[in-house]
PDB file of N, CA and C in Angstrom:
ATOM      1  N   UNK A 247      23.439  -8.009  -4.374  1.00 48.00           N
ATOM      2  CA  UNK A 247      22.526  -6.930  -4.325  1.00 48.00           C
ATOM      3  C   UNK A 247      21.598  -7.241  -3.036  1.00 48.00           C
ATOM      4  N   UNK A 248      21.454  -6.258  -2.136  1.00 46.00           N
ATOM      5  CA  UNK A 248      20.571  -6.460  -1.064  1.00 46.00           C
ATOM      6  C   UNK A 248      19.128  -6.628  -1.236  1.00 46.00           C
ATOM      7  N   UNK A 249      18.458  -7.488  -0.601  1.00 53.00           N
ATOM      8  CA  UNK A 249      17.129  -7.731  -0.742  1.00 53.00           C
ATOM      9  C   UNK A 249      16.369  -6.540  -0.233  1.00 53.00           C
ATOM     10  N   UNK A 250      15.309  -6.158  -1.144  1.00 58.00           N
ATOM     11  CA  UNK A 250      14.552  -5.068  -0.783  1.00 58.00           C
ATOM     12  C   UNK A 250      13.487  -5.424   0.379  1.00 58.00           C
ATOM     13  N   UNK A 251      13.404  -4.565   1.385  1.00 71.00           N
ATOM     14  CA  UNK A 251      12.646  -4.903   2.609  1.00 71.00           C
ATOM     15  C   UNK A 251      11.090  -4.764   2.191  1.00 71.00           C
ATOM     16  N   UNK A 252      10.293  -5.526   2.691  1.00 83.00           N
ATOM     17  CA  UNK A 252       8.865  -5.529   2.492  1.00 83.00           C
ATOM     18  C   UNK A 252       8.323  -4.459   3.426  1.00 83.00           C
ATOM     19  N   UNK A 253       7.256  -3.705   2.963  1.00 89.00           N
ATOM     20  CA  UNK A 253       6.615  -2.757   3.903  1.00 89.00           C
ATOM     21  C   UNK A 253       5.337  -3.273   4.397  1.00 89.00           C
ATOM     22  N   UNK A 254       5.178  -2.870   5.752  1.00 93.00           N
ATOM     23  CA  UNK A 254       3.779  -3.180   6.398  1.00 93.00           C
ATOM     24  C   UNK A 254       2.988  -1.781   6.202  1.00 93.00           C
ATOM     25  N   UNK A 255       1.855  -1.944   5.940  1.00 95.00           N
ATOM     26  CA  UNK A 255       1.022  -0.692   5.764  1.00 95.00           C
ATOM     27  C   UNK A 255      -0.037  -0.506   6.892  1.00 95.00           C
ATOM     28  N   UNK A 256      -0.244   0.781   7.185  1.00 96.00           N
ATOM     29  CA  UNK A 256      -1.191   0.969   8.310  1.00 96.00           C
ATOM     30  C   UNK A 256      -2.043   2.187   7.953  1.00 96.00           C
ATOM     31  N   UNK A 257      -3.280   2.200   8.391  1.00 96.00           N
ATOM     32  CA  UNK A 257      -4.016   3.544   8.292  1.00 96.00           C
ATOM     33  C   UNK A 257      -4.155   4.022   9.732  1.00 96.00           C
ATOM     34  N   UNK A 258      -3.766   5.295   9.952  1.00 95.00           N
ATOM     35  CA  UNK A 258      -3.590   5.981  11.181  1.00 95.00           C
ATOM     36  C   UNK A 258      -4.910   6.940  11.312  1.00 95.00           C
ATOM     37  N   UNK A 259      -5.296   7.005  12.581  1.00 94.00           N
ATOM     38  CA  UNK A 259      -6.581   7.787  12.866  1.00 94.00           C
ATOM     39  C   UNK A 259      -6.305   8.700  14.022  1.00 94.00           C
ATOM     40  N   UNK A 260      -7.210   9.764  14.202  1.00 92.00           N
ATOM     41  CA  UNK A 260      -7.172  10.538  15.420  1.00 92.00           C
ATOM     42  C   UNK A 260      -7.911   9.885  16.515  1.00 92.00           C
ATOM     43  N   UNK A 261      -8.865   9.056  16.330  1.00 92.00           N
ATOM     44  CA  UNK A 261      -9.427   8.356  17.388  1.00 92.00           C
ATOM     45  C   UNK A 261     -10.047   6.984  17.011  1.00 92.00           C
ATOM     46  N   UNK A 262     -10.332   6.149  17.857  1.00 91.00           N
ATOM     47  CA  UNK A 262     -10.762   4.869  17.579  1.00 91.00           C
ATOM     48  C   UNK A 262     -12.021   4.731  16.745  1.00 91.00           C
ATOM     49  N   UNK A 263     -12.985   5.715  17.009  1.00 94.00           N
ATOM     50  CA  UNK A 263     -14.231   5.817  16.242  1.00 94.00           C
ATOM     51  C   UNK A 263     -14.016   5.785  14.756  1.00 94.00           C
ATOM     52  N   UNK A 264     -13.047   6.669  14.221  1.00 95.00           N
ATOM     53  CA  UNK A 264     -12.722   6.682  12.960  1.00 95.00           C
ATOM     54  C   UNK A 264     -12.244   5.303  12.455  1.00 95.00           C
ATOM     55  N   UNK A 265     -11.482   4.756  13.192  1.00 94.00           N
ATOM     56  CA  UNK A 265     -10.849   3.436  12.830  1.00 94.00           C
ATOM     57  C   UNK A 265     -12.015   2.308  12.660  1.00 94.00           C
ATOM     58  N   UNK A 266     -12.869   2.313  13.646  1.00 95.00           N
ATOM     59  CA  UNK A 266     -14.087   1.383  13.553  1.00 95.00           C
ATOM     60  C   UNK A 266     -14.925   1.651  12.253  1.00 95.00           C
ATOM     61  N   UNK A 267     -15.175   2.930  12.000  1.00 96.00           N
ATOM     62  CA  UNK A 267     -15.960   3.174  10.835  1.00 96.00           C
ATOM     63  C   UNK A 267     -15.321   2.746   9.625  1.00 96.00           C
ATOM     64  N   UNK A 268     -13.997   3.041   9.414  1.00 97.00           N
ATOM     65  CA  UNK A 268     -13.306   2.716   8.184  1.00 97.00           C
ATOM     66  C   UNK A 268     -13.303   1.101   8.041  1.00 97.00           C
ATOM     67  N   UNK A 269     -13.038   0.456   9.242  1.00 97.00           N
ATOM     68  CA  UNK A 269     -13.106  -1.028   9.187  1.00 97.00           C
ATOM     69  C   UNK A 269     -14.308  -1.556   8.579  1.00 97.00           C
ATOM     70  N   UNK A 270     -15.540  -1.002   9.042  1.00 97.00           N
ATOM     71  CA  UNK A 270     -16.831  -1.386   8.453  1.00 97.00           C
ATOM     72  C   UNK A 270     -16.893  -1.087   6.918  1.00 97.00           C
ATOM     73  N   UNK A 271     -16.473   0.062   6.511  1.00 97.00           N
ATOM     74  CA  UNK A 271     -16.428   0.352   5.046  1.00 97.00           C
ATOM     75  C   UNK A 271     -15.495  -0.663   4.253  1.00 97.00           C
ATOM     76  N   UNK A 272     -14.351  -1.060   4.892  1.00 97.00           N
ATOM     77  CA  UNK A 272     -13.547  -1.961   4.161  1.00 97.00           C
ATOM     78  C   UNK A 272     -14.308  -3.342   4.043  1.00 97.00           C
ATOM     79  N   UNK A 273     -14.839  -3.774   5.054  1.00 97.00           N
ATOM     80  CA  UNK A 273     -15.779  -5.085   5.201  1.00 97.00           C
ATOM     81  C   UNK A 273     -16.741  -5.065   3.927  1.00 97.00           C
ATOM     82  N   UNK A 274     -17.507  -3.909   3.890  1.00 97.00           N
ATOM     83  CA  UNK A 274     -18.605  -3.743   2.941  1.00 97.00           C
ATOM     84  C   UNK A 274     -18.080  -3.838   1.514  1.00 97.00           C
ATOM     85  N   UNK A 275     -16.834  -3.309   1.324  1.00 97.00           N
ATOM     86  CA  UNK A 275     -16.215  -3.234   0.039  1.00 97.00           C
ATOM     87  C   UNK A 275     -15.396  -4.528  -0.355  1.00 97.00           C
ATOM     88  N   UNK A 276     -15.416  -5.528   0.601  1.00 97.00           N
ATOM     89  CA  UNK A 276     -14.701  -6.775   0.346  1.00 97.00           C
ATOM     90  C   UNK A 276     -13.194  -6.556   0.484  1.00 97.00           C
ATOM     91  N   UNK A 277     -12.696  -5.495   1.113  1.00 97.00           N
ATOM     92  CA  UNK A 277     -11.286  -5.372   1.427  1.00 97.00           C
ATOM     93  C   UNK A 277     -11.026  -5.785   2.839  1.00 97.00           C
ATOM     94  N   UNK A 278      -9.630  -5.935   3.200  1.00 96.00           N
ATOM     95  CA  UNK A 278      -9.141  -6.543   4.403  1.00 96.00           C
ATOM     96  C   UNK A 278      -8.538  -5.563   5.246  1.00 96.00           C
ATOM     97  N   UNK A 279      -8.782  -5.422   6.547  1.00 95.00           N
ATOM     98  CA  UNK A 279      -8.062  -4.694   7.421  1.00 95.00           C
ATOM     99  C   UNK A 279      -8.153  -5.297   8.757  1.00 95.00           C
ATOM    100  N   UNK A 280      -7.092  -5.212   9.551  1.00 95.00           N
ATOM    101  CA  UNK A 280      -6.909  -5.851  10.908  1.00 95.00           C
ATOM    102  C   UNK A 280      -6.741  -4.684  11.906  1.00 95.00           C
ATOM    103  N   UNK A 281      -7.551  -4.655  12.996  1.00 94.00           N
ATOM    104  CA  UNK A 281      -7.461  -3.518  13.902  1.00 94.00           C
ATOM    105  C   UNK A 281      -6.241  -4.038  14.792  1.00 94.00           C
ATOM    106  N   UNK A 282      -5.255  -3.177  14.938  1.00 93.00           N
ATOM    107  CA  UNK A 282      -4.035  -3.388  15.637  1.00 93.00           C
ATOM    108  C   UNK A 282      -3.655  -2.154  16.433  1.00 93.00           C
ATOM    109  N   UNK A 283      -2.682  -2.321  17.404  1.00 91.00           N
ATOM    110  CA  UNK A 283      -2.245  -1.170  18.067  1.00 91.00           C
ATOM    111  C   UNK A 283      -1.401  -0.303  17.071  1.00 91.00           C
ATOM    112  N   UNK A 284      -1.370   0.949  17.188  1.00 91.00           N
ATOM    113  CA  UNK A 284      -0.748   1.862  16.350  1.00 91.00           C
ATOM    114  C   UNK A 284       0.820   1.753  16.581  1.00 91.00           C
ATOM    115  N   UNK A 285       1.603   1.477  15.552  1.00 89.00           N
ATOM    116  CA  UNK A 285       2.952   1.327  15.875  1.00 89.00           C
ATOM    117  C   UNK A 285       3.594   2.618  16.240  1.00 89.00           C
ATOM    118  N   UNK A 286       4.215   2.802  17.432  1.00 87.00           N
ATOM    119  CA  UNK A 286       4.630   4.098  17.876  1.00 87.00           C
ATOM    120  C   UNK A 286       5.759   4.845  17.055  1.00 87.00           C
ATOM    121  N   UNK A 287       6.349   4.032  16.105  1.00 86.00           N
ATOM    122  CA  UNK A 287       7.243   4.642  15.260  1.00 86.00           C
ATOM    123  C   UNK A 287       6.369   5.717  14.314  1.00 86.00           C
ATOM    124  N   UNK A 288       5.148   5.302  13.939  1.00 88.00           N
ATOM    125  CA  UNK A 288       4.501   6.066  12.948  1.00 88.00           C
ATOM    126  C   UNK A 288       3.622   7.096  13.598  1.00 88.00           C
ATOM    127  N   UNK A 289       2.958   6.987  14.864  1.00 81.00           N
ATOM    128  CA  UNK A 289       2.297   7.964  15.372  1.00 81.00           C
ATOM    129  C   UNK A 289       2.074   7.810  16.884  1.00 81.00           C
ATOM    130  N   UNK A 290       2.001   8.941  17.674  1.00 76.00           N
ATOM    131  CA  UNK A 290       1.628   8.815  19.028  1.00 76.00           C
ATOM    132  C   UNK A 290       0.165   9.287  19.248  1.00 76.00           C
ATOM    133  N   UNK A 291      -0.557   9.288  18.261  1.00 73.00           N
ATOM    134  CA  UNK A 291      -1.906   9.770  18.463  1.00 73.00           C
ATOM    135  C   UNK A 291      -2.805   8.564  18.950  1.00 73.00           C
ATOM    136  N   UNK A 292      -3.830   8.327  18.269  1.00 75.00           N
ATOM    137  CA  UNK A 292      -4.836   7.226  18.700  1.00 75.00           C
ATOM    138  C   UNK A 292      -4.106   5.999  18.622  1.00 75.00           C
ATOM    139  N   UNK A 293      -4.418   5.091  19.588  1.00 87.00           N
ATOM    140  CA  UNK A 293      -3.796   3.753  19.748  1.00 87.00           C
ATOM    141  C   UNK A 293      -4.241   2.667  18.844  1.00 87.00           C
ATOM    142  N   UNK A 294      -5.154   2.976  18.012  1.00 92.00           N
ATOM    143  CA  UNK A 294      -5.804   2.046  17.090  1.00 92.00           C
ATOM    144  C   UNK A 294      -5.198   2.499  15.662  1.00 92.00           C
ATOM    145  N   UNK A 295      -4.982   1.304  14.835  1.00 94.00           N
ATOM    146  CA  UNK A 295      -4.699   1.470  13.500  1.00 94.00           C
ATOM    147  C   UNK A 295      -5.263   0.415  12.652  1.00 94.00           C
ATOM    148  N   UNK A 296      -5.414   0.391  11.416  1.00 96.00           N
ATOM    149  CA  UNK A 296      -5.687  -0.761  10.628  1.00 96.00           C
ATOM    150  C   UNK A 296      -4.585  -1.188   9.877  1.00 96.00           C
ATOM    151  N   UNK A 297      -4.179  -2.510  10.060  1.00 96.00           N
ATOM    152  CA  UNK A 297      -3.119  -2.949   9.134  1.00 96.00           C
ATOM    153  C   UNK A 297      -3.745  -3.424   7.786  1.00 96.00           C
ATOM    154  N   UNK A 298      -3.027  -3.178   6.738  1.00 97.00           N
ATOM    155  CA  UNK A 298      -3.556  -3.440   5.403  1.00 97.00           C
ATOM    156  C   UNK A 298      -2.787  -4.475   4.767  1.00 97.00           C
ATOM    157  N   UNK A 299      -3.419  -5.193   3.792  1.00 95.00           N
ATOM    158  CA  UNK A 299      -2.699  -6.065   2.873  1.00 95.00           C
ATOM    159  C   UNK A 299      -1.967  -5.225   1.757  1.00 95.00           C
ATOM    160  N   UNK A 300      -0.708  -5.359   1.633  1.00 94.00           N
ATOM    161  CA  UNK A 300       0.031  -4.579   0.698  1.00 94.00           C
ATOM    162  C   UNK A 300      -0.649  -4.607  -0.718  1.00 94.00           C
ATOM    163  N   UNK A 301      -1.182  -5.531  -1.228  1.00 95.00           N
ATOM    164  CA  UNK A 301      -1.946  -5.572  -2.506  1.00 95.00           C
ATOM    165  C   UNK A 301      -3.217  -4.701  -2.581  1.00 95.00           C
ATOM    166  N   UNK A 302      -3.723  -4.327  -1.409  1.00 97.00           N
ATOM    167  CA  UNK A 302      -4.976  -3.513  -1.377  1.00 97.00           C
ATOM    168  C   UNK A 302      -4.768  -2.108  -0.941  1.00 97.00           C
ATOM    169  N   UNK A 303      -3.595  -1.735  -0.737  1.00 97.00           N
ATOM    170  CA  UNK A 303      -3.335  -0.228  -0.277  1.00 97.00           C
ATOM    171  C   UNK A 303      -3.939   0.690  -1.283  1.00 97.00           C
ATOM    172  N   UNK A 304      -3.770   0.567  -2.613  1.00 97.00           N
ATOM    173  CA  UNK A 304      -4.354   1.577  -3.567  1.00 97.00           C
ATOM    174  C   UNK A 304      -5.967   1.411  -3.562  1.00 97.00           C
ATOM    175  N   UNK A 305      -6.423   0.374  -3.355  1.00 98.00           N
ATOM    176  CA  UNK A 305      -7.899   0.271  -3.274  1.00 98.00           C
ATOM    177  C   UNK A 305      -8.500   0.973  -2.048  1.00 98.00           C
ATOM    178  N   UNK A 306      -7.695   0.783  -1.030  1.00 98.00           N
ATOM    179  CA  UNK A 306      -8.142   1.375   0.316  1.00 98.00           C
ATOM    180  C   UNK A 306      -7.941   2.958   0.074  1.00 98.00           C
ATOM    181  N   UNK A 307      -6.972   3.463  -0.389  1.00 97.00           N
ATOM    182  CA  UNK A 307      -6.834   4.861  -0.662  1.00 97.00           C
ATOM    183  C   UNK A 307      -8.045   5.464  -1.397  1.00 97.00           C
ATOM    184  N   UNK A 308      -8.456   4.611  -2.555  1.00 98.00           N
ATOM    185  CA  UNK A 308      -9.592   5.062  -3.414  1.00 98.00           C
ATOM    186  C   UNK A 308     -10.876   5.052  -2.602  1.00 98.00           C
ATOM    187  N   UNK A 309     -10.995   4.036  -1.650  1.00 97.00           N
ATOM    188  CA  UNK A 309     -12.187   3.886  -0.830  1.00 97.00           C
ATOM    189  C   UNK A 309     -12.283   5.161   0.017  1.00 97.00           C
ATOM    190  N   UNK A 310     -11.140   5.468   0.739  1.00 97.00           N
ATOM    191  CA  UNK A 310     -11.100   6.555   1.607  1.00 97.00           C
ATOM    192  C   UNK A 310     -11.542   7.855   1.009  1.00 97.00           C
ATOM    193  N   UNK A 311     -11.004   8.085  -0.227  1.00 97.00           N
ATOM    194  CA  UNK A 311     -11.266   9.330  -0.985  1.00 97.00           C
ATOM    195  C   UNK A 311     -12.741   9.427  -1.321  1.00 97.00           C
ATOM    196  N   UNK A 312     -13.229   8.209  -1.938  1.00 96.00           N
ATOM    197  CA  UNK A 312     -14.636   8.157  -2.309  1.00 96.00           C
ATOM    198  C   UNK A 312     -15.586   8.298  -1.184  1.00 96.00           C
ATOM    199  N   UNK A 313     -15.333   7.740  -0.135  1.00 96.00           N
ATOM    200  CA  UNK A 313     -16.311   7.820   1.061  1.00 96.00           C
ATOM    201  C   UNK A 313     -16.067   9.019   1.924  1.00 96.00           C
ATOM    202  N   UNK A 314     -14.911   9.779   1.786  1.00 96.00           N
ATOM    203  CA  UNK A 314     -14.562  10.840   2.605  1.00 96.00           C
ATOM    204  C   UNK A 314     -14.320  10.450   3.871  1.00 96.00           C
ATOM    205  N   UNK A 315     -13.721   9.279   4.165  1.00 95.00           N
ATOM    206  CA  UNK A 315     -13.383   8.743   5.452  1.00 95.00           C
ATOM    207  C   UNK A 315     -12.354   9.778   6.026  1.00 95.00           C
ATOM    208  N   UNK A 316     -12.455   9.854   7.347  1.00 94.00           N
ATOM    209  CA  UNK A 316     -11.679  10.625   8.160  1.00 94.00           C
ATOM    210  C   UNK A 316     -10.363   9.856   8.707  1.00 94.00           C
ATOM    211  N   UNK A 317      -9.146  10.092   8.086  1.00 95.00           N
ATOM    212  CA  UNK A 317      -8.037   9.382   8.600  1.00 95.00           C
ATOM    213  C   UNK A 317      -6.903  10.533   8.534  1.00 95.00           C
ATOM    214  N   UNK A 318      -5.734  10.018   9.333  1.00 94.00           N
ATOM    215  CA  UNK A 318      -4.570  10.937   9.509  1.00 94.00           C
ATOM    216  C   UNK A 318      -3.720  10.638   8.160  1.00 94.00           C
ATOM    217  N   UNK A 319      -3.522   9.345   7.973  1.00 94.00           N
ATOM    218  CA  UNK A 319      -2.622   9.041   6.663  1.00 94.00           C
ATOM    219  C   UNK A 319      -2.709   7.392   6.625  1.00 94.00           C
ATOM    220  N   UNK A 320      -2.192   6.976   5.507  1.00 96.00           N
ATOM    221  CA  UNK A 320      -1.773   5.731   5.269  1.00 96.00           C
ATOM    222  C   UNK A 320      -0.346   5.637   5.102  1.00 96.00           C
ATOM    223  N   UNK A 321       0.267   4.915   6.104  1.00 94.00           N
ATOM    224  CA  UNK A 321       1.692   4.838   6.219  1.00 94.00           C
ATOM    225  C   UNK A 321       2.387   3.682   6.027  1.00 94.00           C
ATOM    226  N   UNK A 322       3.490   3.401   5.476  1.00 93.00           N
ATOM    227  CA  UNK A 322       4.276   2.169   5.280  1.00 93.00           C
ATOM    228  C   UNK A 322       5.505   2.261   6.165  1.00 93.00           C
ATOM    229  N   UNK A 323       5.860   1.250   6.648  1.00 90.00           N
ATOM    230  CA  UNK A 323       7.100   1.009   7.509  1.00 90.00           C
ATOM    231  C   UNK A 323       7.770  -0.408   7.109  1.00 90.00           C
ATOM    232  N   UNK A 324       9.052  -0.485   7.330  1.00 87.00           N
ATOM    233  CA  UNK A 324       9.674  -1.787   7.071  1.00 87.00           C
ATOM    234  C   UNK A 324       9.124  -2.798   7.992  1.00 87.00           C
ATOM    235  N   UNK A 325       8.778  -4.035   7.466  1.00 78.00           N
ATOM    236  CA  UNK A 325       8.313  -5.017   8.290  1.00 78.00           C
ATOM    237  C   UNK A 325       9.350  -5.566   9.085  1.00 78.00           C
ATOM    238  N   UNK A 326       9.059  -5.597  10.437  1.00 71.00           N
ATOM    239  CA  UNK A 326       9.965  -6.166  11.459  1.00 71.00           C
ATOM    240  C   UNK A 326       9.641  -7.556  11.735  1.00 71.00           C
ATOM    241  N   UNK A 327      10.342  -8.403  11.140  1.00 66.00           N
ATOM    242  CA  UNK A 327      10.063  -9.884  11.367  1.00 66.00           C
ATOM    243  C   UNK A 327      11.416 -10.339  12.102  1.00 66.00           C
ATOM    244  N   UNK A 328      11.090 -10.772  13.394  1.00 68.00           N
ATOM    245  CA  UNK A 328      12.156 -11.334  14.204  1.00 68.00           C
ATOM    246  C   UNK A 328      11.888 -12.826  14.553  1.00 68.00           C
ATOM    247  N   UNK A 329      12.448 -13.757  14.026  1.00 66.00           N
ATOM    248  CA  UNK A 329      11.943 -15.111  14.252  1.00 66.00           C
ATOM    249  C   UNK A 329      12.287 -15.472  15.701  1.00 66.00           C
ATOM    250  N   UNK A 330      13.175 -14.723  16.325  1.00 69.00           N
ATOM    251  CA  UNK A 330      13.631 -15.190  17.789  1.00 69.00           C
ATOM    252  C   UNK A 330      12.643 -14.308  18.831  1.00 69.00           C
ATOM    253  N   UNK A 331      11.808 -13.565  18.375  1.00 64.00           N
ATOM    254  CA  UNK A 331      11.012 -12.759  19.330  1.00 64.00           C
ATOM    255  C   UNK A 331      10.158 -13.805  20.182  1.00 64.00           C
ATOM    256  N   UNK A 332      10.006 -13.527  21.362  1.00 64.00           N
ATOM    257  CA  UNK A 332       9.222 -14.253  22.304  1.00 64.00           C
ATOM    258  C   UNK A 332       9.610 -15.704  22.381  1.00 64.00           C
ATOM    259  N   UNK A 333      10.944 -15.983  22.103  1.00 67.00           N
ATOM    260  CA  UNK A 333      11.411 -17.328  22.264  1.00 67.00           C
ATOM    261  C   UNK A 333      12.366 -17.246  23.577  1.00 67.00           C
ATOM    262  N   UNK A 334      12.147 -18.164  24.358  1.00 63.00           N
ATOM    263  CA  UNK A 334      12.859 -18.250  25.662  1.00 63.00           C
ATOM    264  C   UNK A 334      13.650 -19.442  25.962  1.00 63.00           C
ATOM    265  N   UNK A 335      13.813 -20.238  24.960  1.00 61.00           N
ATOM    266  CA  UNK A 335      14.663 -21.450  25.050  1.00 61.00           C
ATOM    267  C   UNK A 335      15.589 -21.404  23.962  1.00 61.00           C
TER     268      UNK A 335
END
């Protein structure tokens, strides 16, 4: 049986200001988010996204709804781990 691929989760925004506001809300709530470039596979809008910890996705969704935070969506994509990336020898 093939191993199920792990998903990487991102919050997508229309602009960077929305991303910074949600980042602050996550910190206040004790949740984790990392500001990263938006994966082009997911969106071509704002260049900023928040990468989430998989175990916290539901809590982030609840926070977004409770606070009325402005986001485009929370999207998952297969994690692309390539151990040979950026190796030149």
